[in-house]
mmCIF file of C-alpha atoms in Angstrom:
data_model
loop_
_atom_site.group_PDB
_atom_site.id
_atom_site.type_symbol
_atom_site.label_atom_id
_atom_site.label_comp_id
_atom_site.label_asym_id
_atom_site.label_seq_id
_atom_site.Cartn_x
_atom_site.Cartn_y
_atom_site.Cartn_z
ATOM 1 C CA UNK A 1 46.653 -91.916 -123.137
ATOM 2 C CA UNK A 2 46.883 -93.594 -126.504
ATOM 3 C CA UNK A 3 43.619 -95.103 -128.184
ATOM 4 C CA UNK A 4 42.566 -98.356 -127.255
ATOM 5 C CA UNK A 5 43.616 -101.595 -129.306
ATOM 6 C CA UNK A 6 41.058 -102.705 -131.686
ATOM 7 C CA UNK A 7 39.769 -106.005 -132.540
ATOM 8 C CA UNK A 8 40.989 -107.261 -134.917
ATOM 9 C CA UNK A 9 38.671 -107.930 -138.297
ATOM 10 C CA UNK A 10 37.064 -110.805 -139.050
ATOM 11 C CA UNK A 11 36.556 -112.122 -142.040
ATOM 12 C CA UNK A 12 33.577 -110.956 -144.181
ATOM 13 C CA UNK A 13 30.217 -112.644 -142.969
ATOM 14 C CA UNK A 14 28.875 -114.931 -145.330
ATOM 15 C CA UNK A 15 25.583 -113.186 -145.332
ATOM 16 C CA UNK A 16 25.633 -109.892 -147.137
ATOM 17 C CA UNK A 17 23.197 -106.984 -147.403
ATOM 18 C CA UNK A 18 20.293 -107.404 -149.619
ATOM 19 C CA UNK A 19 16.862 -105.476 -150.283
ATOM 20 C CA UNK A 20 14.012 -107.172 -150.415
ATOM 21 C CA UNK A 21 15.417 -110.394 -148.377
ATOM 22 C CA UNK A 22 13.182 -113.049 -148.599
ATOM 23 C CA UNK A 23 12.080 -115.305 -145.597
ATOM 24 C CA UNK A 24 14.363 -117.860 -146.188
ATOM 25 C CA UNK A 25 17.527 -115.360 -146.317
ATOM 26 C CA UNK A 26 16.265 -114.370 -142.819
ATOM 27 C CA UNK A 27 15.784 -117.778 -141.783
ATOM 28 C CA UNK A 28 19.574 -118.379 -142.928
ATOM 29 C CA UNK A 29 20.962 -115.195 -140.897
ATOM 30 C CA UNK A 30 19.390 -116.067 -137.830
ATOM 31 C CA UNK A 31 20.494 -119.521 -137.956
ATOM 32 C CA UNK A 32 24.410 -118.189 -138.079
ATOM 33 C CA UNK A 33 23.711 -115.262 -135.458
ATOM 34 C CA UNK A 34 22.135 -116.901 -132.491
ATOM 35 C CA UNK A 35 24.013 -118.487 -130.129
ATOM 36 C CA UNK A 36 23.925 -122.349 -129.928
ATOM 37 C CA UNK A 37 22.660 -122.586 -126.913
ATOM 38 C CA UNK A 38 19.796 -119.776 -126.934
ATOM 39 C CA UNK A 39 17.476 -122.314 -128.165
ATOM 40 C CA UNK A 40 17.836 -125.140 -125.351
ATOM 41 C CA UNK A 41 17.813 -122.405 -122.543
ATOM 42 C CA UNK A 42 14.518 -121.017 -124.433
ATOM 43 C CA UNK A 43 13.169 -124.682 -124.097
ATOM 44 C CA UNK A 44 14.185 -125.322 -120.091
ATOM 45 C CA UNK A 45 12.599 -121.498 -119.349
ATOM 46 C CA UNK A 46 9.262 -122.165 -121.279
ATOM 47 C CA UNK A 47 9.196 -125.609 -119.199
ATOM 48 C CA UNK A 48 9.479 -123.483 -116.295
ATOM 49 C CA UNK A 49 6.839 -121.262 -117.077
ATOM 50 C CA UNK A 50 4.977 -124.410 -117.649
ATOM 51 C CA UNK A 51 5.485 -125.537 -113.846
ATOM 52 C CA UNK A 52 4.935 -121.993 -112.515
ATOM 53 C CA UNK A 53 1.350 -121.737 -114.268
ATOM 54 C CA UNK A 54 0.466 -124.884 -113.447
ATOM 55 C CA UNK A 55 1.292 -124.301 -109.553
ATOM 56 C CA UNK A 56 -0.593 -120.892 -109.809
ATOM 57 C CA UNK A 57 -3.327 -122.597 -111.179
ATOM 58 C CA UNK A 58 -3.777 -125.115 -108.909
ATOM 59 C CA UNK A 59 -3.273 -122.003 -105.917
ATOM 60 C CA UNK A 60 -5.818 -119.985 -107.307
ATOM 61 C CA UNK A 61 -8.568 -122.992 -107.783
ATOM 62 C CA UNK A 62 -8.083 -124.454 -104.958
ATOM 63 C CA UNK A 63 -8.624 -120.766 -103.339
ATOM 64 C CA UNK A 64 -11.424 -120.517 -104.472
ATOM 65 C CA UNK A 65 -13.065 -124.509 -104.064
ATOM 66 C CA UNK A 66 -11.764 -123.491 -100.013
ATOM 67 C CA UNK A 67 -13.340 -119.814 -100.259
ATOM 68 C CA UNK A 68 -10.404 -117.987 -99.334
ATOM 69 C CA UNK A 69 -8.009 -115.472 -101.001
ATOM 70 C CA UNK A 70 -5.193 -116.827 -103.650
ATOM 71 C CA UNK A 71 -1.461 -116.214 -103.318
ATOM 72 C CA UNK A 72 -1.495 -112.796 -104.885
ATOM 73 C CA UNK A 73 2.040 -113.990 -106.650
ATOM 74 C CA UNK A 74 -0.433 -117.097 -108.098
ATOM 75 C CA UNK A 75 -3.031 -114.498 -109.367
ATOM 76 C CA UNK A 76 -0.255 -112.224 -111.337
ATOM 77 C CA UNK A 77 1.518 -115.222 -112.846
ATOM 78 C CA UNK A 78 -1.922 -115.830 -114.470
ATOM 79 C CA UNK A 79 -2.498 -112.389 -115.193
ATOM 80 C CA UNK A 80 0.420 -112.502 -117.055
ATOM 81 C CA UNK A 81 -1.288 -112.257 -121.000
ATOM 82 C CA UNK A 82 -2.804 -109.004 -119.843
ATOM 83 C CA UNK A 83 -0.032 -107.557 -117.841
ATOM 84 C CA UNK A 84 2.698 -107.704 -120.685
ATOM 85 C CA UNK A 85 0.640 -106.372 -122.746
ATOM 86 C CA UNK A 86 -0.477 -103.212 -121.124
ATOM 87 C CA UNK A 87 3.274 -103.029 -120.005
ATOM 88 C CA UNK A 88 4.471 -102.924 -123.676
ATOM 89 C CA UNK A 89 1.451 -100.863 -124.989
ATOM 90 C CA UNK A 90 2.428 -98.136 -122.150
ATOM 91 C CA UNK A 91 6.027 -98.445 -123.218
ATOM 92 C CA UNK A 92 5.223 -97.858 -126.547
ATOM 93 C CA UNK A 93 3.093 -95.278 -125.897
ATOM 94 C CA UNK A 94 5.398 -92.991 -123.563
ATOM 95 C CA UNK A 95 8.671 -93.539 -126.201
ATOM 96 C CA UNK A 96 5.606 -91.690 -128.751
ATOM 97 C CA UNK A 97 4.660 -88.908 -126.527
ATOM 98 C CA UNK A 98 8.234 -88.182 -124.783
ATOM 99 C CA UNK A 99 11.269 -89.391 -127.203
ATOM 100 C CA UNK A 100 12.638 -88.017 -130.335
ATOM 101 C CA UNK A 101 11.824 -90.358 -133.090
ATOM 102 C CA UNK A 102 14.681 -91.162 -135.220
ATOM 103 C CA UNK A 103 13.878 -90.076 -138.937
ATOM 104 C CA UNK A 104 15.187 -88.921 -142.295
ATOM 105 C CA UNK A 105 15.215 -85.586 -141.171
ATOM 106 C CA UNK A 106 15.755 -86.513 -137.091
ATOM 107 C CA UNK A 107 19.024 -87.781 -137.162
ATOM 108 C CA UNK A 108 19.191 -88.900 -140.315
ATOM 109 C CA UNK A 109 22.750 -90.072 -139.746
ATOM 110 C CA UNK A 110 21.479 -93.015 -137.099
ATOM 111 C CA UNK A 111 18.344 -93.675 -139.335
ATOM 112 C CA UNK A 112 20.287 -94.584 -142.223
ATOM 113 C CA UNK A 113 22.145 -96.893 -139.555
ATOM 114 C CA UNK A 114 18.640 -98.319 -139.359
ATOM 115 C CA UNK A 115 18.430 -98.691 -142.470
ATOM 116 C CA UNK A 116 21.429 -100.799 -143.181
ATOM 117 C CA UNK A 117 20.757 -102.621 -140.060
ATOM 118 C CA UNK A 118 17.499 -103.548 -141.381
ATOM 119 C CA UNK A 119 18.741 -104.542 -145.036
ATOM 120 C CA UNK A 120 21.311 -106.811 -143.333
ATOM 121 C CA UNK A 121 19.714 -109.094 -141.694
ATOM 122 C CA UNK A 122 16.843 -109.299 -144.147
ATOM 123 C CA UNK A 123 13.629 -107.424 -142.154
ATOM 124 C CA UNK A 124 11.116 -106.251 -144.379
ATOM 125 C CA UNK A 125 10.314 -103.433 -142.247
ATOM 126 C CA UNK A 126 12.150 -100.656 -139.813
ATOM 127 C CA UNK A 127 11.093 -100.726 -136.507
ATOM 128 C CA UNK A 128 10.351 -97.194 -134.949
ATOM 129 C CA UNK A 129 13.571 -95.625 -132.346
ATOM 130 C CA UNK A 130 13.310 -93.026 -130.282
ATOM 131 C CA UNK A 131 15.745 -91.510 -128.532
ATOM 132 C CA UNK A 132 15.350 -90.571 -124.345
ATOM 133 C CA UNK A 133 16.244 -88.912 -122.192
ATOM 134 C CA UNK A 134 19.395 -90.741 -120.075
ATOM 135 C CA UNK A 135 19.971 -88.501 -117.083
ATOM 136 C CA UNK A 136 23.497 -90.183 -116.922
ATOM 137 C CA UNK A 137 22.250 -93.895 -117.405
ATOM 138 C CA UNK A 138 24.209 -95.977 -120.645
ATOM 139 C CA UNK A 139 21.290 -98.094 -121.971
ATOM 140 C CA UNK A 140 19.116 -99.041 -124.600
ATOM 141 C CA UNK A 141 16.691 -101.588 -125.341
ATOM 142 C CA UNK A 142 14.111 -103.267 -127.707
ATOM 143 C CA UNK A 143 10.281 -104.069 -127.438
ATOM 144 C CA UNK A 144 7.294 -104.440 -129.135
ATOM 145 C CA UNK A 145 3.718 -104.116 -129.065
ATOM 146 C CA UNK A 146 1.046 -105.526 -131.439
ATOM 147 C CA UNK A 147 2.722 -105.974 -134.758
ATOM 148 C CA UNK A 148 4.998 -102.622 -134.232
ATOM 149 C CA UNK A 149 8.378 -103.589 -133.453
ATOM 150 C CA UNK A 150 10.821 -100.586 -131.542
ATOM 151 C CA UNK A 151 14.126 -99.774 -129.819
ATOM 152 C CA UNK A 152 14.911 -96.536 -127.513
ATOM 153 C CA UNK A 153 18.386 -95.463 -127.083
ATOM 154 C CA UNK A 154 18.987 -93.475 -123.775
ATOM 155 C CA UNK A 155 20.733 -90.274 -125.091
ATOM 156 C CA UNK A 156 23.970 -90.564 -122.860
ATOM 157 C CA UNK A 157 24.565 -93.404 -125.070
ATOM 158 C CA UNK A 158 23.377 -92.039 -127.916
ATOM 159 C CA UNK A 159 25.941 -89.390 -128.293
ATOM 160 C CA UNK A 160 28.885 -91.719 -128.741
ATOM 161 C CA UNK A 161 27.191 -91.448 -132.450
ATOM 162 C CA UNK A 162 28.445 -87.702 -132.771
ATOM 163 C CA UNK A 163 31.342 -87.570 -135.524
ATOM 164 C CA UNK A 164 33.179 -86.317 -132.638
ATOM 165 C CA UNK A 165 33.009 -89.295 -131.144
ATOM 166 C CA UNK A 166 32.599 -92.992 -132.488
ATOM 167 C CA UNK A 167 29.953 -93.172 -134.588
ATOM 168 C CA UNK A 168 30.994 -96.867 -135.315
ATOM 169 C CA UNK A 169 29.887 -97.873 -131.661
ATOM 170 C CA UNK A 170 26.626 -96.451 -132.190
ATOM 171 C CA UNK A 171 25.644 -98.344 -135.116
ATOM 172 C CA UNK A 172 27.031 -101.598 -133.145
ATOM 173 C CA UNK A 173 24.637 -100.678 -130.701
ATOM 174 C CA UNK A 174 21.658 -100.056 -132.998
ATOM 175 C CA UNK A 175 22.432 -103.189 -134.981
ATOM 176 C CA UNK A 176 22.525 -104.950 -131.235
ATOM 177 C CA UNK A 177 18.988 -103.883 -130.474
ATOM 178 C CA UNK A 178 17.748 -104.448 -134.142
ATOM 179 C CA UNK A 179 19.044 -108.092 -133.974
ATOM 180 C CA UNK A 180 16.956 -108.634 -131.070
ATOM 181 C CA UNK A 181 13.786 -107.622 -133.172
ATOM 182 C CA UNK A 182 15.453 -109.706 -136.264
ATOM 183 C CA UNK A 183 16.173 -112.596 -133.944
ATOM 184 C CA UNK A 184 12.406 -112.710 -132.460
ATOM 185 C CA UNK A 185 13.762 -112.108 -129.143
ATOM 186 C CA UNK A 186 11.046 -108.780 -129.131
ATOM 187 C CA UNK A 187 7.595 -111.216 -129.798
ATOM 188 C CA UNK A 188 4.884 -110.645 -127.449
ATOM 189 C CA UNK A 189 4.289 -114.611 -127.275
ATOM 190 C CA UNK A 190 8.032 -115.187 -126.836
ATOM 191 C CA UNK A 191 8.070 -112.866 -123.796
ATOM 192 C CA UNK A 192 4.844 -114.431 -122.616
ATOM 193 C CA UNK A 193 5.872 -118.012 -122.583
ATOM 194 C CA UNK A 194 9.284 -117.159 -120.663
ATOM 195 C CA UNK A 195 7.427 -114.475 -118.204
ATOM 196 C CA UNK A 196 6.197 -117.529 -115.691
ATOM 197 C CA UNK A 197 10.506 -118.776 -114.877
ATOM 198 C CA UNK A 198 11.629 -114.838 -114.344
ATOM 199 C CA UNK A 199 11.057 -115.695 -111.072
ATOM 200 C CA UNK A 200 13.215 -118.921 -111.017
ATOM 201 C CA UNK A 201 16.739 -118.157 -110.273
ATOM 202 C CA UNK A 202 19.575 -118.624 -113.015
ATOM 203 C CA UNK A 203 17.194 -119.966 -115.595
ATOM 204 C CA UNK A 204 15.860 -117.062 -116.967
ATOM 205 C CA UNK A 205 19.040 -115.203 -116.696
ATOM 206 C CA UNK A 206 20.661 -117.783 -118.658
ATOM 207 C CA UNK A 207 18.221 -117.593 -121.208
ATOM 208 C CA UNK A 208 18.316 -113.468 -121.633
ATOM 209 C CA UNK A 209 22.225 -114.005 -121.549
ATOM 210 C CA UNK A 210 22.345 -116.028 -124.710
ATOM 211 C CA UNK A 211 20.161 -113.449 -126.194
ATOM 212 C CA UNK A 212 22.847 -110.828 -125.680
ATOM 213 C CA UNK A 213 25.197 -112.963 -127.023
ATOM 214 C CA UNK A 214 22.950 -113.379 -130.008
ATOM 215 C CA UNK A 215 22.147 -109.835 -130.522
ATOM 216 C CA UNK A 216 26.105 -109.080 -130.054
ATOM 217 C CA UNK A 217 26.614 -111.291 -132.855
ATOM 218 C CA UNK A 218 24.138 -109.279 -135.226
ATOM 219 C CA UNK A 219 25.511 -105.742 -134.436
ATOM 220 C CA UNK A 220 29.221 -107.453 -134.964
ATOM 221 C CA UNK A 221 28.244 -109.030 -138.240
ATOM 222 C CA UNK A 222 26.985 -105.294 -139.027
ATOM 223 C CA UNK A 223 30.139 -103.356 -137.780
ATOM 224 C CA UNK A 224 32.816 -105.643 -136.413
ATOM 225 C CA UNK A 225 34.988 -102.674 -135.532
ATOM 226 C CA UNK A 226 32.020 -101.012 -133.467
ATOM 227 C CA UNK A 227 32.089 -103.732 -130.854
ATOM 228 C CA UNK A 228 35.444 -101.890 -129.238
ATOM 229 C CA UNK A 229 33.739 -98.952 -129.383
ATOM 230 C CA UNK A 230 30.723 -99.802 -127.787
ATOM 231 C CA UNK A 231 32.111 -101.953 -125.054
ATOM 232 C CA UNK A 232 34.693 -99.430 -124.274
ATOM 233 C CA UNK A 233 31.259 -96.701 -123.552
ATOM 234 C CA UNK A 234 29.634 -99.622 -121.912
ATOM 235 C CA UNK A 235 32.722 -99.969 -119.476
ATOM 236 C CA UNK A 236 33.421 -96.582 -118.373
ATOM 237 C CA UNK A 237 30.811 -94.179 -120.060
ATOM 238 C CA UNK A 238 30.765 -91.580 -123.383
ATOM 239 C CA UNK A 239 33.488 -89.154 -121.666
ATOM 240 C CA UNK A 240 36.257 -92.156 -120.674
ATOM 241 C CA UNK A 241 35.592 -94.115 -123.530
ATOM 242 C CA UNK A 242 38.760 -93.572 -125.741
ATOM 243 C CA UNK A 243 40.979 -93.978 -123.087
ATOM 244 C CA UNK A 244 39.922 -98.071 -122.319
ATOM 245 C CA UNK A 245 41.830 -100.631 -123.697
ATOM 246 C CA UNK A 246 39.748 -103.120 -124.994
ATOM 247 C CA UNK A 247 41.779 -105.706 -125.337
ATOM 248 C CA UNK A 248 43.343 -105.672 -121.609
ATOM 249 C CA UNK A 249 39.346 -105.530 -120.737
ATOM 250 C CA UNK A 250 39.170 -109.203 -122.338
ATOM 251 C CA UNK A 251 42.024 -110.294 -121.292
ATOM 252 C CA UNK A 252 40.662 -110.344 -117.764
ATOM 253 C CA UNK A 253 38.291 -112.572 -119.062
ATOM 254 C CA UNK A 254 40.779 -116.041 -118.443
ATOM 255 C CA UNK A 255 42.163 -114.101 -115.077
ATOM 256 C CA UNK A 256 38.997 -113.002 -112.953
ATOM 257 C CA UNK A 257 37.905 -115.907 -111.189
ATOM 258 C CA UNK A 258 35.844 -117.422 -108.057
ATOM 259 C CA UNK A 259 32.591 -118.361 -106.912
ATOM 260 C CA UNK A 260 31.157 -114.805 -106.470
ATOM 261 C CA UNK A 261 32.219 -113.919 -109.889
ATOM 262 C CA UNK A 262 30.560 -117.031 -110.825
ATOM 263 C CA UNK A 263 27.353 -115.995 -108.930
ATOM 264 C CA UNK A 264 27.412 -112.551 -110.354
ATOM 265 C CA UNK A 265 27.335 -113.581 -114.291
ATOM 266 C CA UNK A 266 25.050 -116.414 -113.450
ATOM 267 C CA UNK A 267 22.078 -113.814 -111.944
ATOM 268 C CA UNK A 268 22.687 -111.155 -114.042
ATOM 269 C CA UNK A 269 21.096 -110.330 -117.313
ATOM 270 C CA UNK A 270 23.849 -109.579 -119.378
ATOM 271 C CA UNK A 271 26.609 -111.541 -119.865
ATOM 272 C CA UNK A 272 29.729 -109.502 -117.361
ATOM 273 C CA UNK A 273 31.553 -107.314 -119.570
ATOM 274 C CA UNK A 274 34.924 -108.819 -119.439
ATOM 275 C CA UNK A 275 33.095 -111.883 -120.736
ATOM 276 C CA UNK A 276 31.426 -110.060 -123.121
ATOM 277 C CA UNK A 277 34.178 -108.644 -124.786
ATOM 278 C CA UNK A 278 36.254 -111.482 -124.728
ATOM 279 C CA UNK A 279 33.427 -113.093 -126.752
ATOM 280 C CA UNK A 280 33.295 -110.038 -129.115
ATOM 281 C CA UNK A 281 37.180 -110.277 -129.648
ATOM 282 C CA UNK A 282 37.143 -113.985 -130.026
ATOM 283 C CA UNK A 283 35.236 -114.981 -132.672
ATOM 284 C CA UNK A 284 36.470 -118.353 -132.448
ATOM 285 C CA UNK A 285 34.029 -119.939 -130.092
ATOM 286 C CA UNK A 286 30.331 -118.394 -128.591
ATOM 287 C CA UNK A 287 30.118 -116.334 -125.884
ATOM 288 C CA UNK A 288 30.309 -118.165 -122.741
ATOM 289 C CA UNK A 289 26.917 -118.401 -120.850
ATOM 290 C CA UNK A 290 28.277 -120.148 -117.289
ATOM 291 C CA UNK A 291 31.672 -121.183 -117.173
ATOM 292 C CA UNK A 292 34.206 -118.074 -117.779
ATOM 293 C CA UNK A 293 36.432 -118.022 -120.910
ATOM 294 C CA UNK A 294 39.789 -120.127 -121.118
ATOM 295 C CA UNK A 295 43.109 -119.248 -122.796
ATOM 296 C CA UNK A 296 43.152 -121.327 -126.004
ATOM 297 C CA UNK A 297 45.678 -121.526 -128.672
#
């Protein structure tokens, strides 16, 4: 089968690669990368989490003025400061003991990635990456704990990077997870505030939704012609990759319709794929976060 179509190039990002970025170059980058909306969904979920604490607060007092035992749900909502951050600390802690840390001399190949990753988008400082053990999973993430900021890549993914592969996907995907960190998205108060409207269907989804969207911008401001790449692995894993087309994936974007479809993008994390790589190829107009992509001139 013949390689897939790629997207086409956009034109160079106004924002180029500089050491030393100051706060206001940052302040600049994140302002073009994040999706329009991230920042009212951010607002409604934080409201949320608002309501939910409040509720659980009034459950658990009023437990304990009537002397019996609190909704336990009540109780972990308020627990909530302690639990993330034992959650994180014991993230961090197994990616130290377990993963291969990416270095100059550990992959040096997807640390200097890092690297220009981290020049790009103007962050003073490289977060730590590790890379895990997949056991046939295609994933990777980013987190933090105290002031260390880190991503994991799970190594099924991670070996798209070999230079018998697409190396270009890889650094897509690194820039991805780094432009979470850039675009705050990994802050331990950030994650706090939204933790109480998890539990609220569609509204939290929403919210994490726009931040893929966000963080897709960053790796495609990086390495537009990694997108293909990585949504190609994303699709139909590190063996099938080459033989997706990319572009026929998008096109399904305008075609796939109905209420389940609607239902399934609305709940889920991530944006759907076809959705996602319609946004990736069509740089046009943001990423769509409810209604699905139409055919535009």
């Amino acid at each position: 089968m013949s390689e897939p179509i790629q997207y086409a190039t956009p034109p160079a990002t106004p924002f180029a690669p500089a050491a030393g970025a100051t706060q206001r170059y940052r302040r600049q980058v994140r302002s073009h990368l994040r999706h329009p909306l991230e920042n009212l969904c951010l607002v409604v979920v934080i409201l949320g989490s608002f309501l939910v604490w409040a509720v659980s607060t009034y459950e658990v007092a009023s437990a304990i003025i009537d002397r019996r035992q609190p909704d336990p749900y009540a109780v972990l909502f308020l627990a909530a400061p302690v639990i993330i951050y034992f959650v994180r600390g014991q993230l961090y802690a197994r990616l130290r003991l377990s993963g291969v840390k990416i270095s100059p001399t550990q992959y040096p190949e997807a640390h200097q990635m890092l690297l220009d990753a981290c020049a790009h988008y103007g962050l003073p400082k490289v977060p730590d990456a590790y890379v895990v053990l997949g056991n046939g999973m295609i994933n990777a993430a980013a987190s933090g704990h105290g002031f260390r900021r880190f991503i994991f890549v799970y190594s099924d993914l991670f070996e798209i990077g070999g230079q018998a592969r697409n190396p270009e996907a890889l650094r897509f995907i690194l820039g991805h997870e780094v432009g979470h960190i850039a675009a705050g998205h990994t802050s331990y108060w950030r994650v706090l505030a939204i933790s109480g409207a998890q539990w609220i269907p569609f509204v939290g989804s929403t919210l994490s939704r726009s931040q893929e969207y966000t963080a897709d911008n960053f790796g495609y401001s990086l390495v537009p012609h990694g997108s293909a790449g990585a949504m190609s692995t994303l699709a139909a894993g590190k063996y099938l990759n080459r033989t997706v087309d990319v572009n026929v994936l998008a096109d399904r974007a305008t075609t796939e319709k109905g209420f389940f479809v609607w239902v399934v993008n609305a709940l889920a994390s991530h944006p759907v794929l076809v959705w996602r790589s319609h946004a990736l190829r069509d740089r046009r107009r943001p990423g769509r976060l409810l209604w699905r992509p139409k055919d535009r001139p």
